[in-house]
mmCIF file of C-alpha atoms in Angstrom:
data_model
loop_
_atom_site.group_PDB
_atom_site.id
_atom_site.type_symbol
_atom_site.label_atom_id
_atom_site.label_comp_id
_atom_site.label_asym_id
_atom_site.label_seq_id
_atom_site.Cartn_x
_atom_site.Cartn_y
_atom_site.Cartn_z
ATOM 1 C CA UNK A 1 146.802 25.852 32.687
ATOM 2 C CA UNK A 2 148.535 26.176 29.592
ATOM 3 C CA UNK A 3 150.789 28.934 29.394
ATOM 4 C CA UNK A 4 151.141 30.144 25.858
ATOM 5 C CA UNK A 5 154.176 32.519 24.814
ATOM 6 C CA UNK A 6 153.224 36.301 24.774
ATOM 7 C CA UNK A 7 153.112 38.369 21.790
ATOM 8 C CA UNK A 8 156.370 40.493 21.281
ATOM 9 C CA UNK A 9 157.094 40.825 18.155
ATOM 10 C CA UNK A 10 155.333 42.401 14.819
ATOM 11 C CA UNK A 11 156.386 42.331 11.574
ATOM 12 C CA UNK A 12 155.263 45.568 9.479
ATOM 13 C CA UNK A 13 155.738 44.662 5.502
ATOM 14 C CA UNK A 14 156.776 47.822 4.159
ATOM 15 C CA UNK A 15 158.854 47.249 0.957
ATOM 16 C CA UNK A 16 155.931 48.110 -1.466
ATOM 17 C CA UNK A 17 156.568 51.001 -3.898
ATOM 18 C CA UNK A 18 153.194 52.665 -3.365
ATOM 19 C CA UNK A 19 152.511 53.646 -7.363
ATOM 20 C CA UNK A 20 148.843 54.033 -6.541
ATOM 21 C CA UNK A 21 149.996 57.287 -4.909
ATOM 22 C CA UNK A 22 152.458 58.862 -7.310
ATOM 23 C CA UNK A 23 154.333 61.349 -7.640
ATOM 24 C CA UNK A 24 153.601 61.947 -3.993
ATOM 25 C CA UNK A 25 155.712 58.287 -3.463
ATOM 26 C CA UNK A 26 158.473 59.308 -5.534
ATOM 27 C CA UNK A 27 160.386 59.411 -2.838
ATOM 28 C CA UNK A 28 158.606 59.430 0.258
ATOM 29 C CA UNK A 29 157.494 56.229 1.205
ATOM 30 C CA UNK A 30 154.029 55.631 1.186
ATOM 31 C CA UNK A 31 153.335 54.431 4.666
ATOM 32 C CA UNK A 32 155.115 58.683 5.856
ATOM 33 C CA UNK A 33 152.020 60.186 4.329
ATOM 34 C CA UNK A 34 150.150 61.389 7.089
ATOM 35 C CA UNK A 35 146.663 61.508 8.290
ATOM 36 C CA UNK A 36 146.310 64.710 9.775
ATOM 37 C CA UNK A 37 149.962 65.554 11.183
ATOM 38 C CA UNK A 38 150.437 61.493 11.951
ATOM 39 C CA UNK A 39 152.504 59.391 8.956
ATOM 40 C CA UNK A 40 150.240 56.274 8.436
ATOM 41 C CA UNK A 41 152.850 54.020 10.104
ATOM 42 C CA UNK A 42 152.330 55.381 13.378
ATOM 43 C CA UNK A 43 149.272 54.548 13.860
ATOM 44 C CA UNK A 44 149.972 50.755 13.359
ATOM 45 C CA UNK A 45 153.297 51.270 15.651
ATOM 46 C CA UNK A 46 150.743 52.433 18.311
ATOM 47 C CA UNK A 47 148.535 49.996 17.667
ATOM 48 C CA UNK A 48 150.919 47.495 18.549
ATOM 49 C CA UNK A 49 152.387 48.991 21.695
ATOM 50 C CA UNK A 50 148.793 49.033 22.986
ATOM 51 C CA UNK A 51 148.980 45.619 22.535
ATOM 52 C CA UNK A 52 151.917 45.043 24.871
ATOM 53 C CA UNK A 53 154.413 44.439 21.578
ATOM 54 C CA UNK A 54 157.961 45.400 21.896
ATOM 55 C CA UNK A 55 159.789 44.698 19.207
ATOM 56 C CA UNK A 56 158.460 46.484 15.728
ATOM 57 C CA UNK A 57 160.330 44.651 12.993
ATOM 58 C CA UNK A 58 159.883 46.764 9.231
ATOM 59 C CA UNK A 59 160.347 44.091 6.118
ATOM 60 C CA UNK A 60 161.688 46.900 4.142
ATOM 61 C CA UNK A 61 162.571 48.045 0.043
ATOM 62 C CA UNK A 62 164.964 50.758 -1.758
ATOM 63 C CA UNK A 63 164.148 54.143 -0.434
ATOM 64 C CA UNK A 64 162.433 52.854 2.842
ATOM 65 C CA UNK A 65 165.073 54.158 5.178
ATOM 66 C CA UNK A 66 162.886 57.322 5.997
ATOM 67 C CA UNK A 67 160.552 54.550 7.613
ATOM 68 C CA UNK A 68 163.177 53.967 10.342
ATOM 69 C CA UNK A 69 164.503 57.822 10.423
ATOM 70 C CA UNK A 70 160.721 58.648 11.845
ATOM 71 C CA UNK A 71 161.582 56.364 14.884
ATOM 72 C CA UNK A 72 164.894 57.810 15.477
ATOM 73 C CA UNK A 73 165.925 60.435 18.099
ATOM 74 C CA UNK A 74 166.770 63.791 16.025
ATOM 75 C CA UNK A 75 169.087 65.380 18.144
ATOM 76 C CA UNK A 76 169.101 68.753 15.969
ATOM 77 C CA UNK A 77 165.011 69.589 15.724
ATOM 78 C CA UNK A 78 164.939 68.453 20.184
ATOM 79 C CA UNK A 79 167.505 70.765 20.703
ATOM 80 C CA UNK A 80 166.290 73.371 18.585
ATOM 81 C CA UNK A 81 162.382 72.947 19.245
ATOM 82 C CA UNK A 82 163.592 72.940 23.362
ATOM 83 C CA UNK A 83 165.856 76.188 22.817
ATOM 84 C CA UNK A 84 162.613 77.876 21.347
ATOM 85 C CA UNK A 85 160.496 76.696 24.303
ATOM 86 C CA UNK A 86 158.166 74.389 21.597
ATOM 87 C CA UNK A 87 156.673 71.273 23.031
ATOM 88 C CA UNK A 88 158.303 68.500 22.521
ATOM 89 C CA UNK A 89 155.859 65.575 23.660
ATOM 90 C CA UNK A 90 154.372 65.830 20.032
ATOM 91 C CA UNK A 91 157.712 63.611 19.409
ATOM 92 C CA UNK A 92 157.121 60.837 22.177
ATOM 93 C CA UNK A 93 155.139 58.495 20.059
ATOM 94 C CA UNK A 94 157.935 58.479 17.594
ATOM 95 C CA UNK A 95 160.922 57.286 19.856
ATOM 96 C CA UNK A 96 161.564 53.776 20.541
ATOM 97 C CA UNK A 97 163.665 51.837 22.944
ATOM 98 C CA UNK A 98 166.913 51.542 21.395
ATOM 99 C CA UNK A 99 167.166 48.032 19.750
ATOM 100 C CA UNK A 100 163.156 47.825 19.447
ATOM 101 C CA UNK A 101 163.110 48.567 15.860
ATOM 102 C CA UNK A 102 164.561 45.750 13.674
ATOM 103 C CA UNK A 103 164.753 46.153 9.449
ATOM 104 C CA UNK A 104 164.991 43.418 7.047
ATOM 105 C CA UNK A 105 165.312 43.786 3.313
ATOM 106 C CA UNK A 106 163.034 42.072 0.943
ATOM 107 C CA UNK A 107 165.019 42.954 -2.082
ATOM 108 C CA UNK A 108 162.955 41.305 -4.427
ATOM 109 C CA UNK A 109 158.716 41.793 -4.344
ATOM 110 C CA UNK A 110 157.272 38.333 -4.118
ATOM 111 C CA UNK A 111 154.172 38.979 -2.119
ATOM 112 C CA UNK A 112 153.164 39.238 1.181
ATOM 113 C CA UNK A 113 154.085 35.897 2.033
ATOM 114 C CA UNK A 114 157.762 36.205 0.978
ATOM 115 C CA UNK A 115 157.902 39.601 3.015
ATOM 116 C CA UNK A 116 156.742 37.817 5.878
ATOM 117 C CA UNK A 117 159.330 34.770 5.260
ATOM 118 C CA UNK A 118 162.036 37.717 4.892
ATOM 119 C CA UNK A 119 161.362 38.244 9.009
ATOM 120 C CA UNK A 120 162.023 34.583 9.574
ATOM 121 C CA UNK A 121 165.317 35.027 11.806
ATOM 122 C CA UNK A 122 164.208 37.556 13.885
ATOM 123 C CA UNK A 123 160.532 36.312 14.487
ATOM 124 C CA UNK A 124 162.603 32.738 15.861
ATOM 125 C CA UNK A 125 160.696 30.634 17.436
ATOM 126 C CA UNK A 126 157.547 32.873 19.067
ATOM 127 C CA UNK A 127 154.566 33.607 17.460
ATOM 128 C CA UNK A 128 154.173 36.866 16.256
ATOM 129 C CA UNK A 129 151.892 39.465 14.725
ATOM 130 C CA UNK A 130 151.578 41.140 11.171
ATOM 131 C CA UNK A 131 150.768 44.142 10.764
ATOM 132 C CA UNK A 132 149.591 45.955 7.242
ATOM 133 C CA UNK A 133 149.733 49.631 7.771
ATOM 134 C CA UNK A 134 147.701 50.244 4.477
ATOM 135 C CA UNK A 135 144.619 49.604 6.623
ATOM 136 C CA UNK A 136 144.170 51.560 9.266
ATOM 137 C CA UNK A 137 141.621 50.058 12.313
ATOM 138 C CA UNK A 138 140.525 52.521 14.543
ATOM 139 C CA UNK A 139 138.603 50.969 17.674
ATOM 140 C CA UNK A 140 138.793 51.391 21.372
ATOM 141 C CA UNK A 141 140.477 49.430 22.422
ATOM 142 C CA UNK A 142 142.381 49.155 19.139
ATOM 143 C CA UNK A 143 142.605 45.914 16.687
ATOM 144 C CA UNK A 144 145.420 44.077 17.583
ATOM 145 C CA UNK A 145 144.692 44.902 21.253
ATOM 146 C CA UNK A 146 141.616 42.772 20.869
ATOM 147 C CA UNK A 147 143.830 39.939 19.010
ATOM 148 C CA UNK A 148 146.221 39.749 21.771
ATOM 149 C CA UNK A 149 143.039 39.160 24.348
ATOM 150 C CA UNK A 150 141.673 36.621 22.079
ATOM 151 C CA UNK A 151 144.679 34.851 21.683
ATOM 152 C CA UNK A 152 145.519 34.873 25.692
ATOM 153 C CA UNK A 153 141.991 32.874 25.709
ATOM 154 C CA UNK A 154 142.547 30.420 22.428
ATOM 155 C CA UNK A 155 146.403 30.616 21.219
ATOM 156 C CA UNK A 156 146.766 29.108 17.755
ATOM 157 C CA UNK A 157 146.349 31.434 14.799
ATOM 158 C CA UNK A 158 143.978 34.179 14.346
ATOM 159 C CA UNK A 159 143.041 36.928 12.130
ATOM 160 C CA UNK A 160 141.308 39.697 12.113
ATOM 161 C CA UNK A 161 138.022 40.212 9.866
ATOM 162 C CA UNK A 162 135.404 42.611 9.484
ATOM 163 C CA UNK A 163 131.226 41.864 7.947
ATOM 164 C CA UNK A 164 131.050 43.862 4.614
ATOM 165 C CA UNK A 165 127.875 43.851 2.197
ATOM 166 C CA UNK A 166 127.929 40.249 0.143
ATOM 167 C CA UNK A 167 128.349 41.744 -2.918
ATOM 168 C CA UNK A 168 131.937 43.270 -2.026
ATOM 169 C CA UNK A 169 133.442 39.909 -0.754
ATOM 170 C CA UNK A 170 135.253 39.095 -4.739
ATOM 171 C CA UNK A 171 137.600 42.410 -3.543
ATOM 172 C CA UNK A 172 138.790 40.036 -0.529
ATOM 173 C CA UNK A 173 140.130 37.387 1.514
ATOM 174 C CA UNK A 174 136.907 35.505 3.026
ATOM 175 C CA UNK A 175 136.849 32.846 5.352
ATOM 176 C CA UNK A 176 134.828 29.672 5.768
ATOM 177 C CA UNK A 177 133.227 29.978 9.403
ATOM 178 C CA UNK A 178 132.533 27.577 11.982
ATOM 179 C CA UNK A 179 131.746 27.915 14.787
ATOM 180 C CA UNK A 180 131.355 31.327 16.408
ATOM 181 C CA UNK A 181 131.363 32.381 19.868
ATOM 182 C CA UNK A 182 130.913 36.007 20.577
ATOM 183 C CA UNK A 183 133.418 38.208 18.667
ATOM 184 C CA UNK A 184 135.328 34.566 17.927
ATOM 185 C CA UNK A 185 135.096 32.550 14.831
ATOM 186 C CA UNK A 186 136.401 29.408 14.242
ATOM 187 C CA UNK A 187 138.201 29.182 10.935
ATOM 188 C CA UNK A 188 137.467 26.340 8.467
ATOM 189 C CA UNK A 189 138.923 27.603 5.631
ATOM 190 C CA UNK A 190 139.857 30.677 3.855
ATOM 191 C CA UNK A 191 139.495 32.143 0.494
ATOM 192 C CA UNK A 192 141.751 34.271 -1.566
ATOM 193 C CA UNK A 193 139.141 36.738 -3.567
ATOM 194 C CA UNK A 194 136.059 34.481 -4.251
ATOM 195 C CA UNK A 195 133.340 35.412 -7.009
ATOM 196 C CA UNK A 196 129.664 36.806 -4.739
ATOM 197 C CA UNK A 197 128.041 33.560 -5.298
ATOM 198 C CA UNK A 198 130.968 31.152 -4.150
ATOM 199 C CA UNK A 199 131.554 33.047 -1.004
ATOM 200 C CA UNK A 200 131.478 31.212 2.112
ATOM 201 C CA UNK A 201 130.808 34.166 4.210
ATOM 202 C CA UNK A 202 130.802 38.067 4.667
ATOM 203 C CA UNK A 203 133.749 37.812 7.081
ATOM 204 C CA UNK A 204 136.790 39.454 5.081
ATOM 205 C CA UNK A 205 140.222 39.092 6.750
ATOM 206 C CA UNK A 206 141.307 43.036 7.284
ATOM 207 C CA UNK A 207 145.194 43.279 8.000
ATOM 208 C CA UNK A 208 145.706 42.177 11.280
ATOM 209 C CA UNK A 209 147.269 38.472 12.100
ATOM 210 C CA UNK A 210 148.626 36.572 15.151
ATOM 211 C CA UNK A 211 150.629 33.157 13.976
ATOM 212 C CA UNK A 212 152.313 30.652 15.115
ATOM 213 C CA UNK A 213 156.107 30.433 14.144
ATOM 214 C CA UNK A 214 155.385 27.243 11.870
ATOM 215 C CA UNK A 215 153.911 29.518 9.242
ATOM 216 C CA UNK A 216 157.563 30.224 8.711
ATOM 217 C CA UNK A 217 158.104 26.833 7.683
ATOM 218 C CA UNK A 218 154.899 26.611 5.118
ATOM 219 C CA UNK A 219 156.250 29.636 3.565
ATOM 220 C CA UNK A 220 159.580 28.311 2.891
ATOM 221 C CA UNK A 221 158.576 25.723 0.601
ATOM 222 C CA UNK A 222 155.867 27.618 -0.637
ATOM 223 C CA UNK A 223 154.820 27.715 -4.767
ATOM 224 C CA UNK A 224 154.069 30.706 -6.264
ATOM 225 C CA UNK A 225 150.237 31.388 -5.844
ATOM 226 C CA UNK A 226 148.494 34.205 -7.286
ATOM 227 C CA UNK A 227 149.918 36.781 -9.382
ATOM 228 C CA UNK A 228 152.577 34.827 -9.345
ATOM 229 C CA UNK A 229 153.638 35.860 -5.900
ATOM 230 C CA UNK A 230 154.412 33.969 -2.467
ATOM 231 C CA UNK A 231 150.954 34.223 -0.837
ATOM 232 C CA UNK A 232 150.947 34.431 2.992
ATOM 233 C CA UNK A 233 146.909 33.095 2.689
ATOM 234 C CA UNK A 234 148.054 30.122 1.271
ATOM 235 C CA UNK A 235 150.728 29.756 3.560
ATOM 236 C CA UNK A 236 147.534 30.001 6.565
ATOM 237 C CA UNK A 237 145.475 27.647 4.867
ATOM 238 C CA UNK A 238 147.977 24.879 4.829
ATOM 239 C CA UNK A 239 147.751 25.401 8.791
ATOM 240 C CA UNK A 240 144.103 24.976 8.963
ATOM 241 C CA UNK A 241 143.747 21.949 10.960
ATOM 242 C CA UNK A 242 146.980 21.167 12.232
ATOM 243 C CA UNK A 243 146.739 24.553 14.723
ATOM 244 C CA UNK A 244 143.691 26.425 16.277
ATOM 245 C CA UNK A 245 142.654 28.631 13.812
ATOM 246 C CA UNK A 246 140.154 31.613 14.679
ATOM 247 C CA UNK A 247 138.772 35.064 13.457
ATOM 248 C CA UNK A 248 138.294 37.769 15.717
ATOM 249 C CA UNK A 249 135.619 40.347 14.615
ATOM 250 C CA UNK A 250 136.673 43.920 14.968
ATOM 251 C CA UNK A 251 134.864 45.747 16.881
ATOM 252 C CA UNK A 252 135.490 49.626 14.830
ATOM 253 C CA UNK A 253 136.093 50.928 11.962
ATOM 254 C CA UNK A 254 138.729 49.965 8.912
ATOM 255 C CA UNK A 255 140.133 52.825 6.595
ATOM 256 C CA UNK A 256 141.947 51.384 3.497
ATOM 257 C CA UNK A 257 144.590 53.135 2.908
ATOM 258 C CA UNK A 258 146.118 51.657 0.042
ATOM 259 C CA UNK A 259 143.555 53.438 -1.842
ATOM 260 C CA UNK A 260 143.335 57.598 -2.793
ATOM 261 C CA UNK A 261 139.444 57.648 -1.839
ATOM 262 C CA UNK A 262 139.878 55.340 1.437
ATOM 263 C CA UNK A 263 143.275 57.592 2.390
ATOM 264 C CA UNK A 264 141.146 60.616 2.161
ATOM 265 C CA UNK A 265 137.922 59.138 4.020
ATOM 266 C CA UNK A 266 140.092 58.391 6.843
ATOM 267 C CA UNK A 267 142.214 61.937 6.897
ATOM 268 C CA UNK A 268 138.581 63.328 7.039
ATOM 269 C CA UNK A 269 137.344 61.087 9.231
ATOM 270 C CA UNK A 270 140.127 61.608 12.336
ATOM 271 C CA UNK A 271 140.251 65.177 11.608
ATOM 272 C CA UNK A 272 136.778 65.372 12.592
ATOM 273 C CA UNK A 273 137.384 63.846 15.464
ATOM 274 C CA UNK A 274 140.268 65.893 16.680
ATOM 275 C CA UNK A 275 139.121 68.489 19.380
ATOM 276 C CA UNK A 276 141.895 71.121 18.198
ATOM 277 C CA UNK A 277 140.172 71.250 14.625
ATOM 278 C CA UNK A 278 137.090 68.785 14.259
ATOM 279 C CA UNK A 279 134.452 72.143 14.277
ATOM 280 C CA UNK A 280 136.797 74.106 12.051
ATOM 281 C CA UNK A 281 136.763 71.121 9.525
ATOM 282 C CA UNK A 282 133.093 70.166 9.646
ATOM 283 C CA UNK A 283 132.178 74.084 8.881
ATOM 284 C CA UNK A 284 135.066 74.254 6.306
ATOM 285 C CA UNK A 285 133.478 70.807 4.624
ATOM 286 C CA UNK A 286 130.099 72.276 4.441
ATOM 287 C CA UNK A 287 131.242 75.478 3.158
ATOM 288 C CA UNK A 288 132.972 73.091 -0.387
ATOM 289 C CA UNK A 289 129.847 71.194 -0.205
ATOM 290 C CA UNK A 290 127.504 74.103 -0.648
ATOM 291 C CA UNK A 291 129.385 75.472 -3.125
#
């Protein structure tokens, strides 16, 4: 039996200066704005514990230190909140293991690829996972949970993609399918943002990767690709061939996040699900909507 290396490590590129959201960004980062009472982040750090990952490794910019503040102990609001008798498990998502969160700068914005390249010492030699928090997958059990099966049964590479209407493919990353067996798809090719009719498919990637630590390598010696930036699809696409290469179809639902009318769909979206508020919200939303 082949024994493949497990996934421990994700890398969370977070340098991005989030102008679609200003002034709100000014000096928050974007990836603290919550949805609900939970900063967007969070969600992809839990996300990747349910996946068994360990070590949560933030490809960070100027004014990102908040990022890592979230994941800190805060000594003054425990002691206080525990004096006043408050709960304090509303905290336990945000602690981690001492040495479990890892930050690398990417002082200069070249693309995803380049933030992932940024990651390249601490990644080593194991494959890893990327994780965009600007979309967030909800599913049970949750996106990169079903990666990390996938991969146990293939290895290689893999992404994660999701069926959307033809017509909305030009917005995306698209790959060219093979052959597919169940929720697996064997990737032939991919393609950064095709026009409708050149489209190989309806299967956009979504935010969620598993690759093998050569991709490092690709990226090094990488030209500039689109926008004039280091692009990690290229990067993949140079793989294609040399490594397994599949797609694993989400089973749930993707929120973009990176957008004002996606951030709101998905703050809606969980808050009806929540049993402390969902009835309170779904009354209060047909109360605007009559108006």
């Amino acid at each position: 039996m082949n024994v493949r290396k497990p996934i421990r490590k994700a890398v969370f590129p977070v340098a991005g200066m989030g102008t679609r959201f200003l002034p709100a960004t000014k000096a928050i980062p974007k990836e603290l704005l919550p949805i609900v009472d939970r900063p967007l982040i969070q969600y992809a750090v839990d996300e990747a514990r349910e996946a068994g990952i360990e070590q949560m490794i933030f490809v960070t910019g100027r004014g990102k230190t908040a990022i890592v503040e979230h994941f800190d102990i805060a000594y003054e609001l425990e002691t206080t909140m525990a004096e006043r008798g408050k709960d304090l498990s509303v905290l336990d998502p945000t602690r981690a293991t001492p040495g479990d969160i890892i930050t690398v700068r990417q002082q200069v914005p070249m693309g995803l690829g380049h933030a992932i390249w940024c990651a390249r010492a601490i990644v080593g030699d194991e494959p890893f996972a990327i994780m965009l928090p600007d979309e967030l997958m909800v599913g049970e059990p949750g996106c990169m949970k079903q990666m990390v099966e996938a991969y146990n049964e293939v290895g290689g590479n893999l992404i994660s993609v999701l069926e959307v209407p033809p017509e909305e493919v030009f917005a995306y990353g698209v790959i060219t399918p093979g052959e597919q067996k169940g929720a697996l798809t064997e990737v032939k090719g991919l393609v950064e943002k095709p026009k409708v009719e050149d489209a190989p498919s309806n299967k956009i990637v979504s935010g969620r990767y598993i690759l093998q630590p050569e991709v490092m390598r690709t990226l090094e010696g990488q030209e500039k690709g689109a926008g004039g930036e280091i692009q990690l699809t290229d990067a993949m696409a140079k793989m294609i061939g040399d490594q397994p290469f599949h797609a694993v179809t989400f089973e749930g639902r993707r929120y973009d996040c990176g957008s004002k009318i996606g951030f709101i769909e998905a703050t809606l979206a969980l808050a009806l699900e929540r049993e402390d508020m969902g009835a309170e919200v779904r009354a209060m939303a047909k109360r605007l909507l009559a108006d």
